[in-house]
Short mmCIF file of C-alpha atoms in Angstrom, two decimals:
data_model
loop_
_atom_site.label_atom_id
_atom_site.label_comp_id
_atom_site.label_asym_id
_atom_site.label_seq_id
_atom_site.Cartn_x
_atom_site.Cartn_y
_atom_site.Cartn_z
CA MET A 20 -100.34 -8.16 42.96
CA GLN A 21 -98.66 -4.80 42.71
CA VAL A 22 -95.21 -4.98 40.64
CA ASN A 23 -92.53 -2.54 41.17
CA LEU A 24 -91.57 -0.98 38.27
CA PHE A 25 -88.73 0.87 39.68
CA SER A 26 -86.70 -2.65 40.44
CA HIS A 27 -86.73 -3.35 36.92
CA ILE A 28 -85.53 -0.11 35.56
CA LYS A 29 -83.00 -0.29 38.23
CA MET A 30 -81.38 -3.75 37.27
CA ARG A 31 -80.88 -2.30 33.64
CA ARG A 32 -79.26 1.10 34.24
CA PRO A 33 -75.61 0.71 33.13
CA ARG A 34 -72.71 1.01 35.23
CA GLN A 35 -71.39 4.79 34.83
CA GLY A 36 -68.57 4.27 37.29
CA ASN A 37 -67.20 1.35 35.24
CA THR A 38 -67.48 3.64 32.08
CA ALA A 39 -65.92 6.58 32.97
CA LEU A 40 -62.82 4.54 34.53
CA ASN A 41 -62.96 2.87 30.84
CA VAL A 42 -62.41 5.95 28.89
CA ILE A 43 -59.58 7.11 31.25
CA LEU A 44 -57.78 4.11 30.40
CA LEU A 45 -58.07 4.53 26.87
CA LEU A 46 -57.15 7.99 27.02
CA TYR A 47 -53.91 7.09 29.17
CA LEU A 48 -52.93 4.33 26.29
CA VAL A 49 -53.48 7.25 23.53
CA VAL A 50 -51.29 9.31 25.12
CA PHE A 51 -48.29 7.52 26.00
CA TYR A 52 -48.65 4.76 23.30
CA ALA A 53 -50.03 6.11 20.07
CA PRO A 54 -46.52 8.41 19.38
CA SER A 55 -44.69 5.33 20.13
CA LEU A 56 -46.21 3.74 17.39
CA VAL A 57 -45.21 6.50 15.02
CA ALA A 58 -42.05 7.92 16.15
CA SER A 59 -39.61 5.00 15.05
CA ILE A 60 -37.23 6.95 12.85
CA SER A 61 -33.39 6.69 13.88
CA VAL A 62 -30.45 8.27 12.44
CA SER A 63 -27.32 6.61 12.85
CA THR A 64 -23.45 8.41 12.21
CA PRO A 65 -20.17 7.41 13.57
CA ALA A 66 -18.90 9.73 16.21
CA GLU A 67 -16.00 10.92 14.96
CA LEU A 68 -13.84 10.70 11.68
CA HIS A 69 -10.06 11.57 10.90
CA ALA A 70 -8.67 12.48 7.30
CA SER A 71 -5.73 13.68 5.82
CA LYS A 72 -5.33 17.46 3.73
CA GLY A 73 -6.49 16.52 0.07
CA ASP A 74 -8.25 13.12 1.11
CA THR A 75 -11.87 12.21 0.51
CA VAL A 76 -13.88 11.59 3.44
CA THR A 77 -17.37 9.94 3.56
CA LEU A 78 -19.53 11.26 5.96
CA SER A 79 -21.73 8.50 6.51
CA CYS A 80 -25.41 8.21 7.89
CA THR A 81 -28.07 5.71 7.90
CA PHE A 82 -31.65 5.67 9.09
CA THR A 83 -34.61 3.63 9.73
CA SER A 84 -38.18 3.89 10.05
CA THR A 85 -41.01 1.98 9.91
CA SER A 86 -42.65 4.04 7.25
CA ARG A 87 -41.57 3.07 3.58
CA PRO A 88 -39.49 6.16 2.35
CA THR A 89 -41.59 8.10 -0.01
CA SER A 90 -41.12 11.56 -1.74
CA LYS A 91 -42.04 13.46 1.49
CA MET A 92 -38.59 12.01 2.74
CA THR A 93 -35.86 14.92 3.15
CA VAL A 94 -32.05 14.88 4.46
CA ASP A 95 -30.10 17.61 5.25
CA TRP A 96 -26.58 18.24 6.24
CA SER A 97 -25.28 21.23 8.67
CA TYR A 98 -21.67 21.93 9.91
CA ARG A 99 -20.76 23.78 12.36
CA PRO A 100 -17.42 25.76 12.43
CA GLN A 101 -14.53 23.83 15.27
CA SER A 102 -14.53 27.78 16.25
CA GLY A 103 -18.26 27.87 17.08
CA GLY A 104 -21.17 29.64 15.56
CA PRO A 105 -24.67 28.47 14.18
CA PRO A 106 -24.81 25.58 12.30
CA LEU A 107 -24.91 26.13 8.29
CA THR A 108 -27.29 23.78 6.13
CA PHE A 109 -24.89 23.32 3.32
CA PHE A 110 -27.11 20.46 1.77
CA HIS A 111 -30.24 19.03 0.87
CA PHE A 112 -32.27 16.08 -0.48
CA SER A 113 -36.16 15.62 -1.63
CA SER A 114 -36.16 13.39 -4.25
CA ARG A 115 -32.84 14.86 -5.85
CA ALA A 116 -29.74 16.14 -4.09
CA PHE A 117 -29.32 19.97 -4.16
CA LEU A 118 -25.72 20.60 -4.11
CA PRO A 119 -24.36 23.95 -2.80
CA PRO A 120 -24.13 26.50 -5.21
CA ASP A 121 -21.18 28.65 -3.24
CA GLY A 122 -19.46 28.70 0.23
CA GLN A 123 -17.11 26.78 1.72
CA PHE A 124 -18.65 23.65 0.48
CA ALA A 125 -19.18 24.61 -3.36
CA GLY A 126 -18.27 21.95 -6.13
CA ARG A 127 -17.26 19.52 -3.00
CA ILE A 128 -19.79 17.77 -1.94
CA ARG A 129 -20.98 14.54 -3.34
CA TRP A 130 -24.48 12.84 -3.23
CA GLU A 131 -23.69 8.96 -1.62
CA GLY A 132 -27.45 8.28 -0.17
CA THR A 133 -29.84 5.59 -1.08
CA PRO A 134 -33.03 5.95 0.64
CA ALA A 135 -34.54 2.84 -0.14
CA ARG A 136 -31.61 1.08 1.77
CA GLY A 137 -31.59 3.74 4.62
CA GLU A 138 -28.69 5.49 3.28
CA ALA A 139 -28.13 9.40 3.54
CA SER A 140 -24.29 9.69 3.21
CA ILE A 141 -22.56 12.41 1.47
CA SER A 142 -18.57 12.87 0.36
CA LEU A 143 -16.54 15.31 0.99
CA ILE A 144 -14.06 15.86 -1.91
CA ASN A 145 -10.40 18.10 -1.35
CA ALA A 146 -10.73 18.17 2.43
CA THR A 147 -9.22 20.88 3.81
CA LEU A 148 -7.99 22.16 7.80
CA ASN A 149 -11.18 25.12 7.31
CA ASP A 150 -13.40 21.71 7.10
CA ASN A 151 -12.72 20.78 11.14
CA GLY A 152 -15.99 20.30 12.58
CA THR A 153 -19.34 19.04 13.64
CA TYR A 154 -21.62 17.57 11.14
CA THR A 155 -25.47 16.82 11.28
CA CYS A 156 -27.27 14.51 9.33
CA SER A 157 -31.06 15.19 9.82
CA VAL A 158 -34.05 12.75 8.27
CA ARG A 159 -37.35 13.11 8.06
CA ASN A 160 -39.50 10.47 6.71
CA PRO A 161 -43.67 11.44 7.26
CA PRO A 162 -45.34 10.24 9.37
CA ASP A 163 -42.51 9.21 11.37
CA VAL A 164 -41.83 12.71 12.98
CA HIS A 165 -41.04 11.96 16.49
CA GLY A 166 -37.64 10.15 17.16
CA SER A 167 -34.16 10.20 16.82
CA PRO A 168 -34.09 12.22 13.72
CA THR A 169 -30.54 14.01 13.91
CA SER A 170 -27.26 12.83 14.47
CA TYR A 171 -23.71 13.95 14.83
CA THR A 172 -20.37 13.46 13.51
CA VAL A 173 -17.06 15.08 14.76
CA LEU A 174 -14.74 15.41 11.91
CA THR A 175 -10.53 16.28 12.02
CA VAL A 176 -8.66 16.74 9.39
CA THR A 177 -4.46 17.25 9.57
CA PRO A 178 -1.94 17.91 7.19
CA LYS A 179 -0.54 15.10 5.24
CA VAL A 180 3.16 13.67 6.23
CA ALA A 181 5.27 12.85 3.43
CA SER A 182 6.19 9.54 4.18
CA ILE A 183 7.91 6.64 1.75
CA ARG A 184 7.13 3.20 2.73
CA PHE A 185 8.60 0.17 1.55
CA SER A 186 7.09 -3.44 0.77
CA ASP A 187 8.34 -6.38 2.53
CA VAL A 188 9.71 -7.50 -0.94
CA ALA A 189 11.51 -4.05 -1.47
CA VAL A 190 13.24 -4.32 1.52
CA LEU A 191 14.45 -7.42 0.73
CA LEU A 192 15.49 -6.85 -2.45
CA ALA A 193 17.36 -3.31 -1.16
CA PHE A 194 19.10 -4.45 1.93
CA VAL A 195 20.01 -8.53 1.22
CA LEU A 196 19.67 -9.35 -2.21
CA LEU A 197 21.76 -5.95 -4.08
CA PRO A 198 24.61 -6.64 -1.49
CA SER A 199 24.95 -10.11 -2.17
CA THR A 200 25.22 -9.91 -5.90
CA ILE A 201 27.38 -7.11 -5.88
CA VAL A 202 30.01 -8.83 -3.67
CA THR A 203 29.74 -12.18 -5.86
CA LEU A 204 30.19 -10.17 -9.30
CA ILE A 205 33.27 -8.55 -7.47
CA LEU A 206 34.60 -11.83 -6.79
CA ILE A 207 33.81 -13.27 -10.24
CA ALA A 208 35.88 -10.31 -11.62
CA ARG A 209 39.05 -11.10 -9.72
CA ILE A 210 39.24 -14.52 -10.72
CA LEU A 211 38.91 -13.99 -14.06
CA CYS A 212 40.86 -10.97 -14.84
CA PRO A 213 44.09 -11.91 -13.79
CA LYS A 214 44.12 -15.26 -15.85
CA LYS A 215 43.31 -13.03 -18.72
CA LYS A 216 45.88 -10.03 -18.09
CA ARG A 217 48.46 -12.71 -17.80
CA ASN A 218 47.77 -14.61 -21.30
CA GLN A 219 47.79 -10.85 -22.50
CA SER A 220 51.20 -10.32 -21.40
CA LYS A 221 52.24 -13.83 -22.81
CA ALA A 222 50.79 -13.08 -26.36
CA TYR A 223 51.83 -9.78 -27.10
CA ARG A 224 54.99 -7.88 -26.23
CA SER A 225 55.44 -4.26 -26.45
CA PRO A 226 58.41 -3.05 -28.86
CA ILE A 227 59.80 -1.17 -26.74
CA GLU A 228 60.72 -4.05 -24.29
CA VAL A 229 64.03 -5.21 -24.11
CA THR A 230 65.58 -7.78 -22.08
CA GLU A 231 68.22 -7.89 -19.46
CA GLY A 232 71.71 -6.68 -21.82
CA GLU A 233 69.62 -6.03 -24.72
CA GLU A 234 69.83 -2.14 -23.79
CA TYR A 235 73.74 -2.37 -24.06
CA GLY A 236 74.01 -4.23 -27.62
CA VAL A 237 75.00 -7.20 -25.79
CA HIS A 238 73.40 -10.37 -26.97
CA PRO A 239 72.86 -13.37 -25.31
CA PRO A 240 74.84 -16.35 -27.54
CA PRO A 241 71.80 -18.79 -28.48
CA LYS A 242 71.69 -21.68 -26.99
CA GLU A 243 72.74 -24.93 -28.14
CA LYS A 244 70.94 -28.25 -28.00
CA LYS A 245 72.52 -30.96 -26.62
CA ALA A 246 73.13 -34.02 -28.63
CA SER A 247 70.84 -36.84 -28.00
CA CYS A 248 71.53 -40.70 -28.97
CA CYS A 249 69.27 -40.08 -31.98
CA ASP A 250 71.56 -37.22 -33.49
CA LEU A 251 74.86 -39.10 -33.07
CA TYR A 252 72.74 -42.30 -34.73
CA MET A 253 72.47 -39.98 -37.95
CA MET A 254 76.09 -38.61 -37.90
CA ASP A 255 78.52 -39.73 -40.87
CA SER A 256 81.76 -41.25 -39.83
CA GLU A 257 83.79 -38.00 -40.37
CA ASP A 258 81.16 -35.97 -38.15
CA GLU A 259 81.48 -38.49 -35.47
CA GLU A 260 85.32 -38.18 -35.35
CA GLY A 261 85.11 -34.64 -35.01
CA TYR A 262 82.66 -35.02 -32.21
CA TYR A 263 84.99 -37.47 -30.05
CA GLU A 264 87.84 -34.66 -30.38
CA LEU A 265 85.43 -32.34 -29.15
CA LYS A 266 84.59 -34.47 -26.00
CA LYS A 267 88.08 -34.71 -25.28
CA ARG A 268 88.37 -30.93 -24.76
CA PRO A 269 88.18 -29.25 -21.17
CA PRO A 270 84.67 -28.68 -20.17
CA THR A 271 85.02 -24.94 -19.71
CA ASP A 272 84.13 -25.21 -23.53
CA GLU A 273 80.35 -24.19 -22.98
CA GLY A 274 79.67 -24.45 -26.86
CA TYR A 275 79.13 -28.46 -26.35
CA ALA A 276 77.18 -30.35 -24.84
CA GLU A 277 78.17 -33.82 -23.94
CA SER A 278 75.76 -36.30 -24.47
CA GLN A 279 74.01 -38.57 -21.70
CA CYS A 280 74.08 -42.03 -24.41
#
């Protein structure tokens, strides 16, 4: 009995076509999906910022990364003037902040970032009209070297307009309570002052004031008090006879008054 050895070997031969296909699929996954597993860093900033001359402006920049920030992480801020031209890097962070030693931003930049929290912001002190332009925040955190490591912010600085702002309380006091208080005080003064003047005129008389007839040396005769019933009752008999004689005189005599008893 003969055994076909070649047929046995043929059964154990690997399938070369399937192996080649698996290799191609593996390379495809490595080429197209491996970068996405590493390049996951993303940087974001506000698209526009507005400020007045002399203000302190916060240039906000945040980032997210799959890798924890280490000493290899770097942050760069660059500026491009509104008039155009190449961008100029004026701030760098790598383990510590490197502030601009000279130039336009010297002494006016403050580091506000916290890399552990994904913060890479800075502050621009005493903004001027020359600071108008585009600011770029770039963050590198190896091994995350792909994705969106940069973001842009357009800053617009305008002159400060002097304005007077009144609160609601100030407006109420100025236009309602104040006029009402003034009117009330005027009314109280008009009520009290005339009485005070009349009292003073009765209590005090100037020595140069004269009554009618005094300026010519003529003094009016003193007015005699009319005799009352009580006065007649207290008279003596002689005085009583004189009183009745005077009573019989014509009424033209104004020196005596007739009793009304």
